[in-house]
Amino acid sequence: MGVIEIKLSPSLPPLPFPSMDRKRKLICDTFKVKKQRKEAETVKPDFSAIPSPYPDFTEEPQEAVLYLCTLFPRKLYNDSLPPIFLRHQMYSLIQDRTTADRLLSTLQQKGEVCLVQPGFDADTFLVVMSEDLRRTVIKSVDGSSGAPVVHKFLDSSLIASSKISYNREEMMEKHRFSDGEITQLVHAGLLTVRDAGSWWLSIPGAGRFISHFIKGRKAILAQISRSRYKEVLLTDLSTRKPPHSVRLGMEYHIHDIIGAGLVDCIPTPSGSLLRLSDT
């Protein structure tokens, strides 16, 4: 039996094998590309350049106080009420809530503003400029039998203090108000009974404002609730004709529902979207 001869072709040169350093570089470059791609995918669009129909007072927070005062419809009450706004409305104009709270606290300690507990929500406070409150109160009691005791209260340090309520010891022993005088202050609307032996600071005639405020808030929230997905663009809501029950104005209530957290503000290419909050 013959022998089969097999001829082998010349051996091919070995394939170049990457060094360990090159392998590490290839691996790192691969993961780097994936990481960059992932970061690019998760970058959120910046809608900060979209103008809001309302000003932002983050840089000059003290201007927010004057701005909110100008929104108050004084003609609605025939100038019988001082301009009133709510503390949480500041949060819709100043991004940092701590800055807003610190500003109001400073103004309160200086006697420039008064904070008043309206009674329908423990966390809600009305804010009024001290001089505006003094002016309207004096005007309302001018010529009445209760005018002397009202002047006595306004001239005391009580109205200029940072307190929102007063106890019997402070009223009667420190500031020499009798039971009868305290009763006159309650009748004049400057005080409301908190509990036995203590009183809240109040704004005479504020009951009408509170009634308009509550009805207006409900009407605005109802409008948003009836919208598709319970959301509406801020620019759309601000330009709508207000319902009859919105006596304080659309802008006044928009700052209310935003500051109170009743709606979530969501940035979109068309501007801020107000969506009813789940909380």
mmCIF file of C-alpha atoms in Angstrom:
data_model
loop_
_atom_site.group_PDB
_atom_site.id
_atom_site.type_symbol
_atom_site.label_atom_id
_atom_site.label_comp_id
_atom_site.label_asym_id
_atom_site.label_seq_id
_atom_site.Cartn_x
_atom_site.Cartn_y
_atom_site.Cartn_z
ATOM 1 C CA MET A 1 0.000 0.000 0.000
ATOM 2 C CA GLY A 2 1.499 3.329 -1.000
ATOM 3 C CA VAL A 3 2.218 6.160 1.394
ATOM 4 C CA ILE A 4 0.232 9.346 0.908
ATOM 5 C CA GLU A 5 2.376 12.403 1.191
ATOM 6 C CA ILE A 6 0.733 15.512 2.540
ATOM 7 C CA LYS A 7 2.378 18.809 1.892
ATOM 8 C CA LEU A 8 1.739 21.556 4.408
ATOM 9 C CA SER A 9 1.517 25.113 3.227
ATOM 10 C CA PRO A 10 3.929 27.586 4.697
ATOM 11 C CA SER A 11 2.775 28.692 8.156
ATOM 12 C CA LEU A 12 0.959 32.006 8.299
ATOM 13 C CA PRO A 13 2.452 34.732 10.436
ATOM 14 C CA PRO A 14 0.798 34.927 13.887
ATOM 15 C CA LEU A 15 -2.042 37.419 14.332
ATOM 16 C CA PRO A 16 -1.062 40.432 16.383
ATOM 17 C CA PHE A 17 -2.522 40.096 19.912
ATOM 18 C CA PRO A 18 -3.256 43.353 21.715
ATOM 19 C CA SER A 19 -1.235 44.088 24.788
ATOM 20 C CA MET A 20 -2.885 44.358 28.219
ATOM 21 C CA ASP A 21 -2.563 48.152 28.180
ATOM 22 C CA ARG A 22 -4.327 48.331 24.859
ATOM 23 C CA LYS A 23 -7.065 45.993 26.112
ATOM 24 C CA ARG A 24 -7.699 48.224 29.087
ATOM 25 C CA LYS A 25 -7.870 51.253 26.797
ATOM 26 C CA LEU A 26 -10.374 49.564 24.486
ATOM 27 C CA ILE A 27 -12.558 48.521 27.410
ATOM 28 C CA CYS A 28 -12.456 51.989 28.984
ATOM 29 C CA ASP A 29 -13.225 53.673 25.668
ATOM 30 C CA THR A 30 -16.177 51.355 25.119
ATOM 31 C CA PHE A 31 -17.689 52.056 28.522
ATOM 32 C CA LYS A 32 -16.952 55.751 28.116
ATOM 33 C CA VAL A 33 -18.994 55.866 24.925
ATOM 34 C CA LYS A 34 -21.887 54.077 26.635
ATOM 35 C CA LYS A 35 -21.695 56.361 29.643
ATOM 36 C CA GLN A 36 -21.698 59.485 27.481
ATOM 37 C CA ARG A 37 -24.654 58.130 25.515
ATOM 38 C CA LYS A 38 -26.553 57.368 28.727
ATOM 39 C CA GLU A 39 -25.864 60.838 30.111
ATOM 40 C CA ALA A 40 -27.050 62.388 26.854
ATOM 41 C CA GLU A 41 -30.263 60.398 27.081
ATOM 42 C CA THR A 42 -31.016 61.500 30.660
ATOM 43 C CA VAL A 43 -30.352 65.220 30.173
ATOM 44 C CA LYS A 44 -33.569 67.086 30.785
ATOM 45 C CA PRO A 45 -34.526 69.953 28.482
ATOM 46 C CA ASP A 46 -34.031 73.419 29.897
ATOM 47 C CA PHE A 47 -37.222 75.449 29.729
ATOM 48 C CA SER A 48 -35.930 78.212 32.011
ATOM 49 C CA ALA A 49 -35.776 80.632 29.094
ATOM 50 C CA ILE A 50 -39.532 80.425 28.595
ATOM 51 C CA PRO A 51 -40.978 83.666 29.965
ATOM 52 C CA SER A 52 -43.580 83.511 32.719
ATOM 53 C CA PRO A 53 -46.538 85.895 32.669
ATOM 54 C CA TYR A 54 -45.611 86.830 36.251
ATOM 55 C CA PRO A 55 -42.391 88.309 37.644
ATOM 56 C CA ASP A 56 -39.751 86.432 39.620
ATOM 57 C CA PHE A 57 -38.522 88.276 42.703
ATOM 58 C CA THR A 58 -35.845 85.784 43.717
ATOM 59 C CA GLU A 59 -33.148 88.443 43.352
ATOM 60 C CA GLU A 60 -35.183 91.207 45.056
ATOM 61 C CA PRO A 61 -37.543 89.410 47.468
ATOM 62 C CA GLN A 62 -38.614 92.607 49.260
ATOM 63 C CA GLU A 63 -40.292 93.758 46.040
ATOM 64 C CA ALA A 64 -42.629 90.734 46.190
ATOM 65 C CA VAL A 65 -44.407 92.258 49.218
ATOM 66 C CA LEU A 66 -45.272 95.436 47.366
ATOM 67 C CA TYR A 67 -46.224 93.508 44.236
ATOM 68 C CA LEU A 68 -48.731 91.306 46.105
ATOM 69 C CA CYS A 69 -50.218 94.376 47.784
ATOM 70 C CA THR A 70 -50.915 95.877 44.356
ATOM 71 C CA LEU A 71 -52.930 92.770 43.368
ATOM 72 C CA PHE A 72 -55.451 93.341 46.150
ATOM 73 C CA PRO A 73 -58.717 94.778 44.706
ATOM 74 C CA ARG A 74 -59.200 97.763 47.016
ATOM 75 C CA LYS A 75 -62.145 99.097 44.992
ATOM 76 C CA LEU A 76 -64.048 95.873 45.677
ATOM 77 C CA TYR A 77 -64.204 96.882 49.340
ATOM 78 C CA ASN A 78 -64.470 100.638 48.776
ATOM 79 C CA ASP A 79 -61.053 101.051 50.404
ATOM 80 C CA SER A 80 -62.468 99.828 53.721
ATOM 81 C CA LEU A 81 -59.868 97.052 53.895
ATOM 82 C CA PRO A 82 -56.089 97.413 53.739
ATOM 83 C CA PRO A 83 -54.272 95.482 50.998
ATOM 84 C CA ILE A 84 -54.083 91.864 52.179
ATOM 85 C CA PHE A 85 -52.131 88.911 50.825
ATOM 86 C CA LEU A 86 -51.341 85.449 52.141
ATOM 87 C CA ARG A 87 -47.929 84.395 53.357
ATOM 88 C CA HIS A 88 -47.744 81.375 51.057
ATOM 89 C CA GLN A 89 -48.323 83.551 47.981
ATOM 90 C CA MET A 90 -44.725 84.705 48.463
ATOM 91 C CA TYR A 91 -43.589 81.172 47.601
ATOM 92 C CA SER A 92 -44.918 81.543 44.057
ATOM 93 C CA LEU A 93 -42.653 84.561 43.504
ATOM 94 C CA ILE A 94 -39.517 83.566 45.451
ATOM 95 C CA GLN A 95 -37.956 80.177 44.731
ATOM 96 C CA ASP A 96 -36.404 79.744 48.173
ATOM 97 C CA ARG A 97 -39.132 79.517 50.833
ATOM 98 C CA THR A 98 -36.621 80.140 53.617
ATOM 99 C CA THR A 99 -35.764 83.486 52.039
ATOM 100 C CA ALA A 100 -39.449 84.436 51.901
ATOM 101 C CA ASP A 101 -40.083 83.419 55.519
ATOM 102 C CA ARG A 102 -36.972 85.214 56.734
ATOM 103 C CA LEU A 103 -37.991 88.389 54.910
ATOM 104 C CA LEU A 104 -41.485 88.440 56.450
ATOM 105 C CA SER A 105 -40.059 87.661 59.891
ATOM 106 C CA THR A 106 -37.643 90.594 59.597
ATOM 107 C CA LEU A 107 -40.388 92.975 58.469
ATOM 108 C CA GLN A 108 -42.619 91.746 61.291
ATOM 109 C CA GLN A 109 -39.924 92.330 63.917
ATOM 110 C CA LYS A 110 -39.405 95.831 62.542
ATOM 111 C CA GLY A 111 -43.135 96.496 62.903
ATOM 112 C CA GLU A 112 -43.606 97.040 59.175
ATOM 113 C CA VAL A 113 -46.011 94.140 58.603
ATOM 114 C CA CYS A 114 -48.556 92.270 60.718
ATOM 115 C CA LEU A 115 -49.349 88.574 60.397
ATOM 116 C CA VAL A 116 -52.948 87.606 61.113
ATOM 117 C CA GLN A 117 -54.427 84.141 61.658
ATOM 118 C CA PRO A 118 -57.704 84.039 59.666
ATOM 119 C CA GLY A 119 -59.065 81.003 61.494
ATOM 120 C CA PHE A 120 -59.921 78.640 58.603
ATOM 121 C CA ASP A 121 -56.464 77.007 58.379
ATOM 122 C CA ALA A 122 -53.834 76.803 61.117
ATOM 123 C CA ASP A 123 -50.970 77.097 58.584
ATOM 124 C CA THR A 124 -52.451 80.049 56.683
ATOM 125 C CA PHE A 125 -51.593 83.627 57.631
ATOM 126 C CA LEU A 126 -52.736 86.939 56.221
ATOM 127 C CA VAL A 127 -50.116 89.633 55.749
ATOM 128 C CA VAL A 128 -50.882 93.337 55.933
ATOM 129 C CA MET A 129 -48.666 96.407 56.066
ATOM 130 C CA SER A 130 -48.841 97.937 59.545
ATOM 131 C CA GLU A 131 -49.400 101.476 58.285
ATOM 132 C CA ASP A 132 -52.185 100.350 55.953
ATOM 133 C CA LEU A 133 -53.890 98.542 58.826
ATOM 134 C CA ARG A 134 -53.593 101.576 61.092
ATOM 135 C CA ARG A 135 -54.982 103.915 58.435
ATOM 136 C CA THR A 136 -58.055 101.840 57.619
ATOM 137 C CA VAL A 137 -58.821 101.039 61.278
ATOM 138 C CA ILE A 138 -58.684 104.701 62.309
ATOM 139 C CA LYS A 139 -60.910 105.590 59.381
ATOM 140 C CA SER A 140 -63.445 102.895 60.320
ATOM 141 C CA VAL A 141 -63.795 104.012 63.985
ATOM 142 C CA ASP A 142 -63.559 107.755 63.412
ATOM 143 C CA GLY A 143 -66.159 109.491 65.581
ATOM 144 C CA SER A 144 -67.363 106.280 67.254
ATOM 145 C CA SER A 145 -67.448 105.629 71.003
ATOM 146 C CA GLY A 146 -64.788 102.938 70.607
ATOM 147 C CA ALA A 147 -62.281 105.246 68.917
ATOM 148 C CA PRO A 148 -60.286 106.087 72.118
ATOM 149 C CA VAL A 149 -59.576 102.480 73.015
ATOM 150 C CA VAL A 150 -58.726 101.643 69.400
ATOM 151 C CA HIS A 151 -56.210 104.502 69.331
ATOM 152 C CA LYS A 152 -54.810 103.247 72.645
ATOM 153 C CA PHE A 153 -54.284 99.794 71.146
ATOM 154 C CA LEU A 154 -52.721 101.139 67.936
ATOM 155 C CA ASP A 155 -50.359 103.382 69.909
ATOM 156 C CA SER A 156 -49.213 100.525 72.145
ATOM 157 C CA SER A 157 -46.329 98.231 71.345
ATOM 158 C CA LEU A 158 -48.770 95.338 70.852
ATOM 159 C CA ILE A 159 -49.509 96.149 67.230
ATOM 160 C CA ALA A 160 -45.812 96.671 66.476
ATOM 161 C CA SER A 161 -44.671 93.412 68.081
ATOM 162 C CA SER A 162 -43.960 90.207 66.197
ATOM 163 C CA LYS A 163 -46.775 88.404 68.041
ATOM 164 C CA ILE A 164 -50.004 87.301 66.408
ATOM 165 C CA SER A 165 -51.874 86.694 69.664
ATOM 166 C CA TYR A 166 -51.974 88.189 73.160
ATOM 167 C CA ASN A 167 -52.800 86.714 76.558
ATOM 168 C CA ARG A 168 -54.697 88.238 79.473
ATOM 169 C CA GLU A 169 -51.586 89.005 81.519
ATOM 170 C CA GLU A 170 -50.011 90.915 78.647
ATOM 171 C CA MET A 171 -53.192 92.831 77.840
ATOM 172 C CA MET A 172 -54.337 93.680 81.350
ATOM 173 C CA GLU A 173 -51.225 93.843 83.512
ATOM 174 C CA LYS A 174 -48.545 95.035 81.119
ATOM 175 C CA HIS A 175 -50.604 97.309 78.861
ATOM 176 C CA ARG A 176 -53.414 98.201 81.283
ATOM 177 C CA PHE A 177 -56.411 97.212 79.172
ATOM 178 C CA SER A 178 -59.560 96.505 81.166
ATOM 179 C CA ASP A 179 -62.055 93.748 80.414
ATOM 180 C CA GLY A 180 -64.413 96.361 78.977
ATOM 181 C CA GLU A 181 -61.729 97.785 76.691
ATOM 182 C CA ILE A 182 -60.774 94.338 75.430
ATOM 183 C CA THR A 183 -64.440 93.720 74.652
ATOM 184 C CA GLN A 184 -64.536 96.978 72.676
ATOM 185 C CA LEU A 185 -61.477 95.878 70.674
ATOM 186 C CA VAL A 186 -63.236 92.603 69.872
ATOM 187 C CA HIS A 187 -66.337 94.499 68.737
ATOM 188 C CA ALA A 188 -64.143 96.794 66.631
ATOM 189 C CA GLY A 189 -62.696 93.744 64.876
ATOM 190 C CA LEU A 190 -59.102 94.277 66.000
ATOM 191 C CA LEU A 191 -59.150 91.179 68.202
ATOM 192 C CA THR A 192 -60.847 87.793 67.935
ATOM 193 C CA VAL A 193 -61.149 85.295 70.748
ATOM 194 C CA ARG A 194 -58.535 82.537 70.533
ATOM 195 C CA ASP A 195 -59.526 80.756 73.739
ATOM 196 C CA ALA A 196 -60.282 81.672 77.348
ATOM 197 C CA GLY A 197 -57.864 84.462 78.247
ATOM 198 C CA SER A 198 -56.179 84.971 74.868
ATOM 199 C CA TRP A 199 -56.959 86.781 71.612
ATOM 200 C CA TRP A 200 -55.783 86.775 68.001
ATOM 201 C CA LEU A 201 -54.858 89.993 66.219
ATOM 202 C CA SER A 202 -57.467 90.598 63.524
ATOM 203 C CA ILE A 203 -58.301 92.876 60.602
ATOM 204 C CA PRO A 204 -61.663 94.659 60.920
ATOM 205 C CA GLY A 205 -64.000 93.584 58.126
ATOM 206 C CA ALA A 206 -61.711 90.764 56.953
ATOM 207 C CA GLY A 207 -64.629 88.317 56.984
ATOM 208 C CA ARG A 208 -65.780 89.542 53.558
ATOM 209 C CA PHE A 209 -62.308 89.057 52.133
ATOM 210 C CA ILE A 210 -62.028 85.523 53.556
ATOM 211 C CA SER A 211 -65.401 84.600 52.045
ATOM 212 C CA HIS A 212 -64.346 85.886 48.608
ATOM 213 C CA PHE A 213 -60.979 84.163 48.934
ATOM 214 C CA ILE A 214 -62.385 80.708 49.729
ATOM 215 C CA LYS A 215 -65.022 80.877 46.959
ATOM 216 C CA GLY A 216 -62.476 82.096 44.420
ATOM 217 C CA ARG A 217 -59.979 79.366 45.249
ATOM 218 C CA LYS A 218 -62.649 76.681 44.835
ATOM 219 C CA ALA A 219 -63.692 78.131 41.467
ATOM 220 C CA ILE A 220 -60.124 78.175 40.098
ATOM 221 C CA LEU A 221 -59.438 74.609 41.246
ATOM 222 C CA ALA A 222 -62.743 73.489 39.734
ATOM 223 C CA GLN A 223 -61.711 74.971 36.371
ATOM 224 C CA ILE A 224 -58.445 73.028 36.416
ATOM 225 C CA SER A 225 -60.241 69.867 37.541
ATOM 226 C CA ARG A 226 -62.561 70.062 34.519
ATOM 227 C CA SER A 227 -59.617 70.408 32.123
ATOM 228 C CA ARG A 228 -58.182 67.399 30.335
ATOM 229 C CA TYR A 229 -55.892 65.415 32.642
ATOM 230 C CA LYS A 230 -56.671 68.015 35.315
ATOM 231 C CA GLU A 231 -53.960 70.306 34.043
ATOM 232 C CA VAL A 232 -53.743 73.640 32.250
ATOM 233 C CA LEU A 233 -51.005 75.930 30.968
ATOM 234 C CA LEU A 234 -50.266 78.866 33.232
ATOM 235 C CA THR A 235 -50.495 81.312 30.336
ATOM 236 C CA ASP A 236 -53.876 79.865 29.354
ATOM 237 C CA LEU A 237 -55.314 80.059 32.856
ATOM 238 C CA SER A 238 -54.029 83.589 33.447
ATOM 239 C CA THR A 239 -55.774 84.925 30.315
ATOM 240 C CA ARG A 240 -59.153 83.273 30.911
ATOM 241 C CA LYS A 241 -62.156 85.338 31.826
ATOM 242 C CA PRO A 242 -62.577 84.837 35.581
ATOM 243 C CA PRO A 243 -65.765 83.177 36.846
ATOM 244 C CA HIS A 244 -68.201 85.411 38.682
ATOM 245 C CA SER A 245 -67.116 83.985 42.041
ATOM 246 C CA VAL A 246 -63.493 85.009 41.446
ATOM 247 C CA ARG A 247 -63.783 88.502 42.896
ATOM 248 C CA LEU A 248 -60.126 88.907 43.835
ATOM 249 C CA GLY A 249 -58.794 88.377 40.300
ATOM 250 C CA MET A 250 -57.223 85.431 38.482
ATOM 251 C CA GLU A 251 -53.647 86.485 39.214
ATOM 252 C CA TYR A 252 -54.342 86.753 42.941
ATOM 253 C CA HIS A 253 -55.686 83.193 43.065
ATOM 254 C CA ILE A 254 -53.021 81.743 40.775
ATOM 255 C CA HIS A 255 -50.334 82.893 43.207
ATOM 256 C CA ASP A 256 -52.446 81.347 45.974
ATOM 257 C CA ILE A 257 -52.799 77.855 44.496
ATOM 258 C CA ILE A 258 -49.147 77.731 43.410
ATOM 259 C CA GLY A 259 -47.792 78.970 46.744
ATOM 260 C CA ALA A 260 -50.089 76.687 48.736
ATOM 261 C CA GLY A 261 -48.933 73.649 46.739
ATOM 262 C CA LEU A 262 -52.429 72.872 45.465
ATOM 263 C CA VAL A 263 -50.988 72.523 41.953
ATOM 264 C CA ASP A 264 -47.676 71.223 40.660
ATOM 265 C CA CYS A 265 -45.745 73.475 38.266
ATOM 266 C CA ILE A 266 -44.313 71.394 35.430
ATOM 267 C CA PRO A 267 -41.987 72.992 32.832
ATOM 268 C CA THR A 268 -42.925 72.294 29.213
ATOM 269 C CA PRO A 269 -41.883 73.720 25.827
ATOM 270 C CA SER A 270 -45.056 75.845 25.953
ATOM 271 C CA GLY A 271 -44.427 77.209 29.448
ATOM 272 C CA SER A 272 -45.380 76.127 32.955
ATOM 273 C CA LEU A 273 -48.111 73.536 33.209
ATOM 274 C CA LEU A 274 -50.307 73.600 36.332
ATOM 275 C CA ARG A 275 -51.483 70.139 37.343
ATOM 276 C CA LEU A 276 -53.710 69.439 40.337
ATOM 277 C CA SER A 277 -51.585 68.067 43.150
ATOM 278 C CA ASP A 278 -52.282 64.579 44.466
ATOM 279 C CA THR A 279 -51.654 65.709 48.044
#
